[in-house]
Amino acid sequence: MLTLSKYVLLDLLKNRSVLIYSVVLAILSFSLLSLDGNSTKGLLSLLNITLLFVPIITTLFATIYFFNSLEFIELLLSQPVKRASILLSEYAGMALSLAAAFAGGVGMPLLIMVPGAASLMLILTGVLLTFIFTAIALLIFVLSKDKTRGIGAAIIVSLFFTLLFDGLMMTFIYAFSEYPIDKALVGIMSFNPVDLGRVLMLLQLDVAVLMGYSGALFKQFLGSASGSIYAIICMISWVAVPLLLSVRIFRRKDL
């Protein structure tokens, strides 16, 4: 498993798309952190870019790569190697390479220009989102029958979590505004890893005005430290559940 993961990781680190992804993130990071002397504004701008681009790019790129690796996976299946090991190796190589690209593109500028706990939390948020949406891409791969449907599903899923989920939650808030739904909203937010990442970072910055309704609820019911721990546990669950489902489905899939 380690050998296969290492092969996938090294192959992807030399991939032109991954290198461009890292360079573009680095250019954006240096530009945003240099625009204003206020480091908090730079971090928030970088957070918004992370929450928008990481889920979309990770899901799309990983889904396409998994489908392009189908013949290689079929070749491996003809060898005495467990199906779960092959799938998890592909996932580990993909997730680590994209996380390295994010850490290089965003992490290095942050540690050079704004070293501190908030920068480390933003890097952790981006890495967790990378692992989450790579796991979701893997689940899409094992569920889809062909590449076109898989890419379509990847686009829909990434747009749902980055754009549509908040709209549905606002509709829910307005529809049930006369009822005590505050605790329910904290639970609903746990179903969106992008919102969890946003709250995790804003709790670290403690910018009450910019935390919005969702962040304020987290702080009200859980506090800053407990809220951060809860958000991290939920995000780790978002990695584990799609992975376990993917392995279970792949064991029975007829390729």
Coordinates of C-alpha atoms in Angstrom, one line a residue:
M1 CA 0.0 0.0 0.0
L2 CA 2.8 2.4 0.9
T3 CA 4.6 1.7 -2.4
L4 CA 1.5 2.4 -4.4
S5 CA 0.7 5.6 -2.5
K6 CA 4.3 6.8 -3.0
Y7 CA 4.0 6.1 -6.7
V8 CA 0.8 8.0 -7.0
L9 CA 2.1 10.9 -4.9
L10 CA 5.3 11.3 -6.9
D11 CA 3.4 11.1 -10.1
L12 CA 1.0 13.8 -9.1
L13 CA 3.7 16.1 -7.6
K14 CA 5.1 16.2 -11.2
N15 CA 1.7 16.8 -12.7
R16 CA 1.4 20.1 -14.5
S17 CA -2.1 20.9 -13.2
V18 CA -1.0 20.3 -9.6
L19 CA 2.0 22.6 -10.0
I20 CA -0.2 25.3 -11.6
Y21 CA -2.7 25.0 -8.8
S22 CA 0.1 25.5 -6.2
V23 CA 1.6 28.5 -8.1
V24 CA -1.7 30.2 -8.6
L25 CA -2.5 29.9 -4.9
A26 CA 1.0 31.3 -4.0
I27 CA 0.5 34.3 -6.3
L28 CA -3.0 35.0 -4.8
S29 CA -1.6 34.5 -1.3
F30 CA 1.3 36.9 -1.7
S31 CA -0.9 39.5 -3.5
L32 CA -3.7 39.5 -0.8
L33 CA -1.3 39.5 2.1
S34 CA 0.6 42.4 0.6
L35 CA -2.4 44.6 -0.3
D36 CA -3.2 45.8 3.2
G37 CA -1.2 46.2 6.4
N38 CA -4.1 44.6 8.3
S39 CA -3.1 40.9 8.5
T40 CA -6.7 39.9 9.7
K41 CA -8.2 41.3 6.4
G42 CA -5.6 39.4 4.4
L43 CA -6.3 36.2 6.3
L44 CA -10.1 36.6 5.8
S45 CA -9.6 37.2 2.0
L46 CA -7.4 34.1 1.8
L47 CA -10.0 32.1 3.8
N48 CA -12.8 33.0 1.3
I49 CA -10.6 31.9 -1.6
T50 CA -9.7 28.6 0.2
L51 CA -13.4 27.9 1.0
L52 CA -14.4 28.5 -2.7
F53 CA -11.6 27.1 -4.7
V54 CA -10.3 24.1 -2.7
P55 CA -13.6 22.1 -2.7
I56 CA -14.3 22.7 -6.4
I57 CA -10.8 22.2 -7.7
T58 CA -10.1 19.2 -5.4
T59 CA -13.3 17.4 -6.3
L60 CA -13.1 17.9 -10.0
F61 CA -9.4 17.1 -10.3
A62 CA -9.5 14.0 -8.1
T63 CA -12.6 12.7 -9.9
I64 CA -11.0 13.0 -13.3
Y65 CA -7.7 11.5 -12.1
F66 CA -9.5 8.5 -10.6
F67 CA -11.4 7.8 -13.8
N68 CA -8.2 8.2 -15.9
S69 CA -6.5 5.7 -13.5
L70 CA -9.2 3.1 -14.1
E71 CA -7.1 0.9 -16.4
F72 CA -4.2 1.0 -14.0
I73 CA -6.5 0.1 -11.1
E74 CA -7.9 -2.9 -13.2
L75 CA -4.3 -4.0 -13.8
L76 CA -3.6 -3.9 -10.1
L77 CA -6.7 -5.9 -9.4
S78 CA -5.3 -8.7 -11.5
Q79 CA -2.5 -9.0 -8.9
P80 CA -2.8 -10.5 -5.4
V81 CA -3.5 -7.2 -3.8
K82 CA -6.6 -6.4 -1.7
R83 CA -9.2 -4.1 -3.3
A84 CA -9.3 -1.9 -0.2
S85 CA -5.5 -1.4 -0.3
I86 CA -5.6 -0.3 -3.9
L87 CA -8.4 2.2 -3.3
L88 CA -6.9 3.6 -0.1
S89 CA -3.5 3.9 -1.8
E90 CA -5.0 5.9 -4.7
Y91 CA -6.8 8.1 -2.2
A92 CA -3.7 8.7 0.0
G93 CA -1.5 9.6 -2.9
M94 CA -4.1 12.0 -4.3
A95 CA -5.0 13.6 -1.0
L96 CA -1.3 14.1 0.1
S97 CA -0.3 15.6 -3.3
L98 CA -3.1 18.1 -3.3
A99 CA -2.5 18.9 0.4
A100 CA 1.1 19.5 -0.4
A101 CA 0.2 21.8 -3.3
F102 CA -2.1 23.8 -0.9
A103 CA 0.5 23.9 1.9
G104 CA 3.1 25.1 -0.6
G105 CA 0.8 27.7 -2.3
V106 CA -0.9 29.1 0.8
G107 CA 1.0 27.8 3.8
M108 CA 4.4 29.1 2.8
P109 CA 3.3 32.7 2.1
L110 CA 1.3 32.7 5.4
L111 CA 4.2 31.5 7.5
I112 CA 6.6 34.0 5.8
M113 CA 4.3 37.1 6.0
V114 CA 1.8 36.4 8.8
P115 CA 3.3 33.7 11.1
G116 CA 1.0 32.8 14.0
A117 CA -1.8 30.5 15.3
A118 CA -4.4 32.0 12.9
S119 CA -2.2 31.1 9.9
L120 CA -1.7 27.6 11.1
M121 CA -5.4 27.2 11.5
L122 CA -6.0 28.4 8.0
I123 CA -3.5 25.9 6.7
L124 CA -5.2 23.1 8.8
T125 CA -8.6 24.1 7.4
G126 CA -7.4 24.0 3.8
V127 CA -5.7 20.6 4.3
L128 CA -8.8 19.1 6.0
L129 CA -11.0 20.4 3.2
T130 CA -8.6 18.8 0.7
F131 CA -8.8 15.4 2.4
I132 CA -12.6 15.7 2.7
F133 CA -13.3 16.6 -1.0
T134 CA -10.8 14.0 -2.2
A135 CA -12.7 11.4 -0.2
I136 CA -16.0 12.6 -1.7
A137 CA -14.4 12.4 -5.2
L138 CA -13.4 8.8 -4.5
L139 CA -17.0 8.0 -3.5
I140 CA -18.3 9.6 -6.7
F141 CA -15.8 7.5 -8.6
V142 CA -16.9 4.2 -7.1
L143 CA -20.6 5.1 -7.5
S144 CA -20.5 6.4 -11.1
K145 CA -20.7 4.1 -14.1
D146 CA -18.9 6.4 -16.5
K147 CA -16.6 9.4 -16.5
T148 CA -19.1 11.9 -17.8
R149 CA -21.6 11.2 -15.1
G150 CA -18.8 11.3 -12.5
I151 CA -17.6 14.7 -13.6
G152 CA -21.2 16.0 -13.6
A153 CA -21.7 14.7 -10.1
A154 CA -18.5 16.2 -8.9
I155 CA -19.5 19.7 -10.2
I156 CA -23.0 19.4 -8.6
V157 CA -21.6 18.2 -5.3
S158 CA -18.9 20.9 -5.0
L159 CA -21.3 23.7 -6.0
F160 CA -23.8 22.4 -3.5
F161 CA -21.4 22.6 -0.6
T162 CA -19.8 25.9 -1.6
L163 CA -22.9 27.9 -2.8
L164 CA -26.3 26.2 -2.5
F165 CA -26.1 24.8 1.1
D166 CA -26.0 28.3 2.6
G167 CA -29.0 29.4 0.5
L168 CA -31.0 26.4 1.7
M169 CA -30.1 27.1 5.3
M170 CA -31.2 30.7 5.0
T171 CA -34.5 29.5 3.6
F172 CA -34.9 27.2 6.6
I173 CA -34.1 30.0 9.0
Y174 CA -36.7 32.4 7.5
A175 CA -39.3 29.6 7.3
F176 CA -38.9 28.6 10.9
S177 CA -37.9 32.0 12.3
E178 CA -40.7 31.9 14.9
Y179 CA -39.4 28.7 16.5
P180 CA -36.4 28.0 18.7
I181 CA -34.2 26.5 16.0
D182 CA -30.7 27.7 17.2
K183 CA -29.5 24.3 18.4
A184 CA -30.9 22.6 15.3
L185 CA -28.9 25.0 13.1
V186 CA -25.7 24.0 14.8
G187 CA -26.5 20.4 13.9
I188 CA -27.4 21.3 10.3
M189 CA -24.1 23.1 9.8
S190 CA -22.3 19.9 10.7
F191 CA -23.5 18.5 7.3
N192 CA -21.5 21.1 5.4
P193 CA -17.7 20.8 5.7
V194 CA -17.2 24.2 4.1
D195 CA -19.2 25.9 6.8
L196 CA -17.3 23.9 9.4
G197 CA -14.0 25.2 7.9
R198 CA -15.3 28.8 8.0
V199 CA -16.4 28.6 11.6
L200 CA -13.2 26.9 12.6
M201 CA -11.1 29.8 11.2
L202 CA -13.4 32.6 12.4
L203 CA -13.4 31.2 16.0
Q204 CA -9.7 31.4 15.9
L205 CA -9.7 35.0 14.7
D206 CA -12.5 35.9 17.1
V207 CA -13.9 38.5 14.7
A208 CA -17.4 38.7 16.2
V209 CA -18.7 41.1 13.5
L210 CA -17.7 38.9 10.6
M211 CA -18.7 35.6 12.2
G212 CA -22.2 35.9 10.9
Y213 CA -25.2 34.0 12.3
S214 CA -23.7 30.5 12.0
G215 CA -20.4 31.4 13.7
A216 CA -22.2 33.3 16.5
L217 CA -24.3 30.2 17.2
F218 CA -21.2 28.0 17.4
K219 CA -19.6 30.4 19.8
Q220 CA -22.8 30.8 21.9
F221 CA -23.5 27.0 22.4
L222 CA -20.0 25.6 22.3
G223 CA -17.5 28.4 23.0
S224 CA -14.3 29.1 21.0
A225 CA -12.3 26.1 22.2
S226 CA -15.1 23.5 22.3
G227 CA -16.5 24.8 19.0
S228 CA -13.1 24.4 17.3
I229 CA -12.7 20.8 18.7
Y230 CA -16.3 20.0 17.6
A231 CA -15.7 21.4 14.1
I232 CA -12.4 19.4 13.7
I233 CA -14.1 16.2 14.8
C234 CA -16.9 16.7 12.4
M235 CA -14.4 17.4 9.5
I236 CA -12.5 14.2 10.3
S237 CA -15.8 12.3 10.2
W238 CA -16.3 13.9 6.8
V239 CA -13.1 12.2 5.7
A240 CA -13.8 8.8 7.3
V241 CA -17.4 8.3 6.3
P242 CA -17.0 8.7 2.4
L243 CA -13.8 6.6 2.6
L244 CA -15.5 3.7 4.4
L245 CA -18.5 3.8 2.0
S246 CA -16.1 3.9 -1.0
V247 CA -14.2 0.8 0.3
R248 CA -17.4 -1.1 1.0
I249 CA -18.9 -0.3 -2.5
F250 CA -15.6 -1.0 -4.3
R251 CA -15.2 -4.4 -2.8
R252 CA -18.5 -5.5 -4.5
K253 CA -18.2 -3.4 -7.7
D254 CA -17.9 -5.3 -11.0
L255 CA -15.2 -3.4 -13.0

